[in-house]
Amino acid sequence: MIDIQHVTKRYKDVTAVDDVNFTIRQGEIFGIIGYSGAGKSTLLRCLNLLERPTEGKILIDGKDLTSLSDKEVRKERQKIGMIFQHFHLVSSKTVFDNVAFSLKAAGKTKEEIQKRVPELLEMVGLSDRSRHYPAQLSGGQKQRVGIARALANDPKVLLCDEATSALDPTTTKSILQLLKKINENLGITVVLITHEMEVVQDVCHRVAVMENGKVVELGEVYDIFAAPKTALAKQFVRTVHSLELPERLLAGRKGPIVQITFQGESAEEAVISETLKQFNVSANILHGQISYIQDRPLGTLIIEMIGSNADVQQSIDYITKRTNQLEVLAGVA
């Protein structure tokens, strides 16, 4: 659907995006995460040529946007909706007129606009706010207007530049659920820029992790949460799944402390109970949690294993075989 080929964007001596390559599939919600200055927003703006790449190509549905004239690019942008962090609504216009703006720009007739705008407002849950002005709306309602405006011309792609960063957690959840509903019902490909891993966990199918203009890790969201490979990805995962133990829990321990990750079916099986039945060991649970990512369970458990060296090692081998993911965090004190 979106093919990013060797894209680089430079501003004089600064390289904001550095030789980025990946493909975004049709109908998926694709996340791009990174801290400020990572290059993620610049990359997003390259996708609809608000920023022209210094090098490389952007292909959408097989069409190379970088080879088009400015006039042709403006036409192609009608197929690419965009949502901004700060809404960018016209304060002097009503909700209806803010949404109608995109339709007027596309040359739609008055009759088409009168029919289409109410459909869009119903889709985003704002049918009763048609004649209100932006100053009369909450932050979440303003973003819903922005989403309706972005969907006005039936785009194939929806670009979201930090669309929830200015919202409180409860409103963020509602906007993410709306984007997920739009993706599922309309089949629109959504590209979502964020610096919050919780946003990625809630709605994204795949994610690219960016640092210093480069993509340092890319994969299925579930896989990156289960086994992040880079230090940056691990850091982002820890912001959602904190596994830090206080020093007092590590002091005076009687056995090794292990961290076990349960994926898929193993997250719903009684692996620890079966281990304790089979081997002469006891377990002191220090930390545990389970999350559901794309409806797939992902569990983490940190335990102190107490018993003879032989029994503990047999237990570790058994759990490792069952889960494939066991890490010894600390040996015997």
Coordinates of C-alpha atoms in Angstrom, one line a residue:
M1 CA 0.0 0.0 0.0
I2 CA 2.7 2.5 1.1
D3 CA 6.2 1.7 0.0
I4 CA 8.9 3.9 1.5
Q5 CA 12.2 3.4 -0.5
H6 CA 15.5 4.8 0.8
V7 CA 13.8 8.0 2.0
T8 CA 16.2 10.7 3.3
K9 CA 15.2 14.3 4.3
R10 CA 18.0 16.8 5.0
Y11 CA 17.7 20.4 6.1
K12 CA 21.1 22.0 5.3
D13 CA 23.5 20.1 7.6
V14 CA 20.8 18.3 9.6
T15 CA 19.5 14.8 8.5
A16 CA 16.0 14.5 9.9
V17 CA 15.2 11.2 8.1
D18 CA 18.1 8.9 7.2
D19 CA 17.7 6.2 4.5
V20 CA 14.3 4.8 5.7
N21 CA 12.9 1.6 4.0
F22 CA 9.7 -0.2 4.9
T23 CA 6.3 -1.1 3.5
I24 CA 2.9 -0.3 5.2
R25 CA 0.2 -2.9 4.3
Q26 CA -3.2 -2.2 3.1
G27 CA -5.8 -1.8 5.9
E28 CA -3.4 -1.9 8.8
I29 CA -2.8 0.6 11.6
F30 CA 0.9 1.2 11.5
G31 CA 2.6 3.0 14.3
I32 CA 5.8 5.1 14.2
I33 CA 7.2 5.8 17.6
G34 CA 10.2 7.8 18.8
Y35 CA 11.2 10.6 21.1
S36 CA 11.3 14.3 20.0
G37 CA 13.8 14.8 17.3
A38 CA 13.7 11.2 16.1
G39 CA 12.4 12.2 12.7
K40 CA 9.0 10.5 12.9
S41 CA 6.8 13.6 12.1
T42 CA 9.1 14.6 9.2
L43 CA 8.8 11.1 7.8
L44 CA 5.0 11.3 8.1
R45 CA 5.0 14.6 6.2
C46 CA 7.0 13.0 3.5
L47 CA 4.3 10.5 2.9
N48 CA 2.0 13.1 1.5
L49 CA 4.8 15.3 0.2
L50 CA 4.2 18.2 2.6
E51 CA 7.9 17.6 2.9
R52 CA 9.6 16.4 -0.3
P53 CA 12.3 13.8 0.4
T54 CA 15.8 14.9 -0.4
E55 CA 16.4 11.3 -1.7
G56 CA 14.2 8.2 -2.2
K57 CA 10.7 7.4 -3.2
I58 CA 7.2 7.3 -1.7
L59 CA 4.9 4.9 -3.5
I60 CA 1.2 4.8 -2.6
D61 CA -0.8 2.1 -4.4
G62 CA 2.1 1.7 -6.8
K63 CA 2.2 5.4 -7.8
D64 CA 5.5 7.2 -7.1
L65 CA 4.4 10.6 -5.5
T66 CA 8.0 11.9 -5.8
S67 CA 7.8 11.8 -9.6
L68 CA 4.6 13.9 -9.8
S69 CA 4.3 17.6 -10.4
D70 CA 3.0 19.9 -7.7
K71 CA -0.4 20.0 -9.3
E72 CA -0.6 16.2 -9.5
V73 CA 0.6 15.9 -5.9
R74 CA -2.3 18.2 -4.8
K75 CA -4.7 15.9 -6.5
E76 CA -3.2 12.8 -4.9
R77 CA -3.4 14.4 -1.5
Q78 CA -7.2 14.2 -1.7
K79 CA -6.8 10.5 -1.2
I80 CA -4.6 11.0 1.9
G81 CA -6.4 12.4 5.0
M82 CA -4.3 14.0 7.8
I83 CA -5.1 14.6 11.5
F84 CA -3.0 17.0 13.5
Q85 CA -2.0 17.3 17.2
H86 CA -3.5 20.8 17.6
F87 CA -6.6 20.3 15.5
H88 CA -6.1 23.2 13.1
L89 CA -9.8 24.2 13.0
V90 CA -11.0 27.6 11.7
S91 CA -12.3 29.3 14.9
S92 CA -14.7 31.6 12.9
K93 CA -16.4 28.6 11.2
T94 CA -18.9 26.2 12.6
V95 CA -18.2 22.4 12.9
F96 CA -20.3 21.9 9.7
D97 CA -18.2 24.4 7.8
N98 CA -14.9 23.1 9.1
V99 CA -15.7 19.7 7.8
A100 CA -17.2 21.1 4.5
F101 CA -13.9 22.9 3.8
S102 CA -12.2 19.8 2.5
L103 CA -15.2 19.0 0.3
K104 CA -15.2 22.6 -1.2
A105 CA -11.5 22.3 -1.9
A106 CA -12.2 19.1 -3.8
G107 CA -14.8 20.9 -5.9
K108 CA -17.9 19.1 -4.5
T109 CA -21.3 20.7 -5.2
K110 CA -23.4 22.3 -2.5
E111 CA -25.8 19.3 -2.7
E112 CA -23.0 16.8 -2.2
I113 CA -21.6 18.8 0.7
Q114 CA -25.1 19.0 2.4
K115 CA -25.4 15.2 2.1
R116 CA -21.8 14.2 3.1
V117 CA -21.1 16.4 6.1
P118 CA -24.0 15.0 8.3
E119 CA -22.8 11.5 7.4
L120 CA -19.3 12.3 8.6
L121 CA -20.5 14.0 11.8
E122 CA -22.6 11.0 12.7
M123 CA -19.6 8.7 12.0
V124 CA -17.5 10.6 14.6
G125 CA -20.4 11.1 17.1
L126 CA -20.9 14.8 16.6
S127 CA -24.3 15.0 14.9
D128 CA -25.6 17.4 17.6
R129 CA -22.6 19.8 17.3
S130 CA -23.0 20.8 13.7
R131 CA -23.7 24.5 14.4
H132 CA -21.3 24.8 17.3
Y133 CA -18.0 26.7 17.0
P134 CA -14.5 25.3 18.0
A135 CA -14.5 27.4 21.1
Q136 CA -17.6 25.6 22.3
L137 CA -16.0 22.1 22.0
S138 CA -13.8 20.0 24.2
G139 CA -10.4 18.9 23.0
G140 CA -11.7 15.4 22.2
Q141 CA -14.6 16.9 20.2
K142 CA -12.2 19.2 18.3
Q143 CA -10.2 16.2 17.3
R144 CA -13.3 14.4 16.2
V145 CA -14.0 17.3 13.9
G146 CA -10.5 17.0 12.6
I147 CA -11.1 13.3 11.9
A148 CA -14.4 14.0 10.1
R149 CA -12.6 16.6 8.0
A150 CA -9.8 14.2 7.1
L151 CA -12.3 11.5 6.0
A152 CA -14.4 13.9 3.9
N153 CA -13.1 12.8 0.5
D154 CA -13.0 9.1 1.2
P155 CA -9.2 8.8 1.6
K156 CA -7.3 5.5 1.2
V157 CA -4.8 6.6 3.9
L158 CA -5.2 8.5 7.1
L159 CA -2.1 10.1 8.6
C160 CA -2.2 10.9 12.3
D161 CA 0.5 13.3 13.6
E162 CA 0.5 12.9 17.4
A163 CA -3.3 13.0 17.2
T164 CA -3.8 12.2 20.9
S165 CA -0.8 14.0 22.5
A166 CA -2.9 17.1 23.6
L167 CA -5.7 15.0 25.1
D168 CA -6.2 13.5 28.6
P169 CA -6.0 9.7 29.0
T170 CA -9.7 9.0 28.9
T171 CA -10.3 11.1 25.8
T172 CA -7.2 9.5 24.2
K173 CA -8.8 6.1 24.7
S174 CA -12.0 7.3 23.0
I175 CA -10.2 8.8 20.0
L176 CA -8.1 5.6 19.6
Q177 CA -11.2 3.5 19.6
L178 CA -12.8 5.8 17.0
L179 CA -9.7 5.4 14.8
K180 CA -9.8 1.6 15.3
K181 CA -13.5 1.6 14.3
I182 CA -12.8 3.6 11.2
N183 CA -10.0 1.3 10.2
E184 CA -12.2 -1.8 10.7
N185 CA -15.3 -0.4 9.1
L186 CA -13.8 1.5 6.2
G187 CA -10.6 -0.5 5.6
I188 CA -8.6 2.7 5.6
T189 CA -4.8 2.4 6.2
V190 CA -3.9 4.4 9.2
V191 CA -0.4 5.7 9.9
L192 CA 0.0 6.9 13.5
I193 CA 2.9 8.9 14.9
T194 CA 3.3 8.9 18.7
H195 CA 5.8 8.9 21.5
E196 CA 3.6 6.8 23.8
M197 CA 4.0 3.1 23.7
E198 CA 0.6 2.6 25.3
V199 CA -1.0 4.1 22.1
V200 CA 0.9 1.6 20.0
Q201 CA -0.3 -1.2 22.3
D202 CA -3.9 -0.2 22.1
V203 CA -4.5 0.0 18.4
C204 CA -1.5 -0.7 16.2
H205 CA -0.8 -3.9 14.2
R206 CA 2.9 -3.1 13.5
V207 CA 5.3 -0.4 14.6
A208 CA 8.5 1.2 13.5
V209 CA 10.8 2.5 16.3
M210 CA 12.8 5.6 15.2
E211 CA 16.0 7.1 16.6
N212 CA 18.2 9.9 15.0
G213 CA 16.3 9.7 11.7
K214 CA 16.6 5.9 11.4
V215 CA 14.3 3.0 11.9
V216 CA 16.1 0.9 14.5
E217 CA 13.4 -1.8 15.0
L218 CA 10.3 -2.8 13.1
G219 CA 7.8 -5.6 13.6
E220 CA 4.4 -6.8 14.8
V221 CA 3.4 -4.9 18.0
Y222 CA 2.9 -8.2 19.9
D223 CA 6.4 -9.4 19.0
I224 CA 8.1 -6.2 20.0
F225 CA 6.3 -6.2 23.4
A226 CA 7.2 -9.8 23.9
A227 CA 10.8 -9.6 22.9
P228 CA 12.2 -6.1 22.0
K229 CA 15.6 -6.4 20.5
T230 CA 17.0 -2.8 20.7
A231 CA 17.7 -0.8 23.8
L232 CA 15.3 1.9 22.6
A233 CA 12.4 -0.6 22.0
K234 CA 13.1 -2.1 25.5
Q235 CA 12.9 1.4 27.0
F236 CA 9.6 2.1 25.3
V237 CA 8.1 -1.3 26.4
R238 CA 9.1 -0.5 30.0
T239 CA 7.0 2.6 29.9
V240 CA 4.0 0.4 29.7
H241 CA 5.2 -2.8 31.3
S242 CA 7.4 -1.7 34.2
L243 CA 9.4 -4.6 35.5
E244 CA 11.7 -2.7 37.9
L245 CA 12.0 -4.3 41.4
P246 CA 12.8 -2.2 44.5
E247 CA 16.1 -3.1 46.1
R248 CA 14.5 -4.3 49.3
L249 CA 12.9 -7.2 47.4
L250 CA 16.4 -8.3 46.2
A251 CA 18.0 -8.1 49.6
G252 CA 18.4 -11.3 51.5
R253 CA 16.9 -13.6 48.9
K254 CA 17.1 -17.3 49.3
G255 CA 17.1 -18.4 45.7
P256 CA 17.6 -17.1 42.2
I257 CA 15.2 -14.5 40.8
V258 CA 13.9 -15.3 37.3
Q259 CA 11.7 -13.4 34.8
I260 CA 9.3 -15.5 32.8
T261 CA 7.5 -14.2 29.7
F262 CA 4.3 -16.1 28.7
Q263 CA 3.2 -15.7 25.1
G264 CA 0.0 -16.9 23.4
E265 CA -1.4 -20.2 24.9
S266 CA 1.3 -20.4 27.6
A267 CA 0.0 -17.2 29.1
E268 CA -3.3 -19.0 29.9
E269 CA -1.7 -22.3 31.1
A270 CA -0.9 -23.3 34.7
V271 CA 2.9 -23.5 34.0
I272 CA 4.0 -22.4 37.4
S273 CA 1.5 -24.6 39.3
E274 CA 2.6 -27.6 37.3
T275 CA 6.3 -26.8 38.0
L276 CA 5.7 -26.6 41.7
K277 CA 3.9 -30.0 41.7
Q278 CA 6.6 -31.7 39.7
F279 CA 9.7 -30.4 41.5
N280 CA 10.6 -29.9 45.1
V281 CA 10.7 -26.1 44.9
S282 CA 8.7 -23.2 46.2
A283 CA 8.1 -19.8 44.5
N284 CA 7.9 -16.4 45.9
I285 CA 6.1 -14.1 43.5
L286 CA 7.7 -10.7 43.3
H287 CA 5.9 -9.2 40.3
G288 CA 3.4 -10.2 37.7
Q289 CA 1.1 -8.8 35.0
I290 CA -0.8 -9.9 31.9
S291 CA -1.8 -7.7 28.9
Y292 CA -3.8 -8.3 25.8
I293 CA -2.3 -7.0 22.6
Q294 CA -4.5 -7.5 19.5
D295 CA -6.5 -9.9 21.7
R296 CA -3.5 -12.1 22.3
P297 CA -2.3 -12.5 25.9
L298 CA 1.2 -11.5 27.0
G299 CA 2.2 -12.3 30.6
T300 CA 5.3 -11.5 32.7
L301 CA 6.1 -13.0 36.0
I302 CA 9.1 -12.4 38.3
I303 CA 9.6 -15.0 41.0
E304 CA 12.2 -16.1 43.5
M305 CA 12.7 -19.9 43.2
I306 CA 13.6 -21.6 46.5
G307 CA 15.0 -25.2 46.8
S308 CA 18.1 -27.2 46.2
N309 CA 20.4 -26.2 43.4
A310 CA 19.4 -29.3 41.4
D311 CA 15.7 -28.9 41.9
V312 CA 15.8 -25.2 41.0
Q313 CA 17.8 -25.9 37.9
Q314 CA 15.3 -28.7 36.8
S315 CA 12.5 -26.2 37.4
I316 CA 14.2 -23.5 35.3
D317 CA 14.8 -26.0 32.5
Y318 CA 11.2 -27.2 32.6
I319 CA 9.7 -23.6 32.5
T320 CA 12.2 -22.6 29.8
K321 CA 11.0 -25.6 27.7
R322 CA 7.3 -24.6 28.2
T323 CA 7.6 -20.9 27.6
N324 CA 10.9 -20.4 25.6
Q325 CA 11.4 -17.2 27.5
L326 CA 13.0 -17.3 30.9
E327 CA 15.8 -15.0 32.1
V328 CA 17.7 -15.4 35.4
L329 CA 17.8 -11.8 36.8
A330 CA 19.9 -12.6 39.9
G331 CA 21.6 -15.6 41.5
V332 CA 21.6 -16.6 45.1
A333 CA 22.7 -13.7 47.4

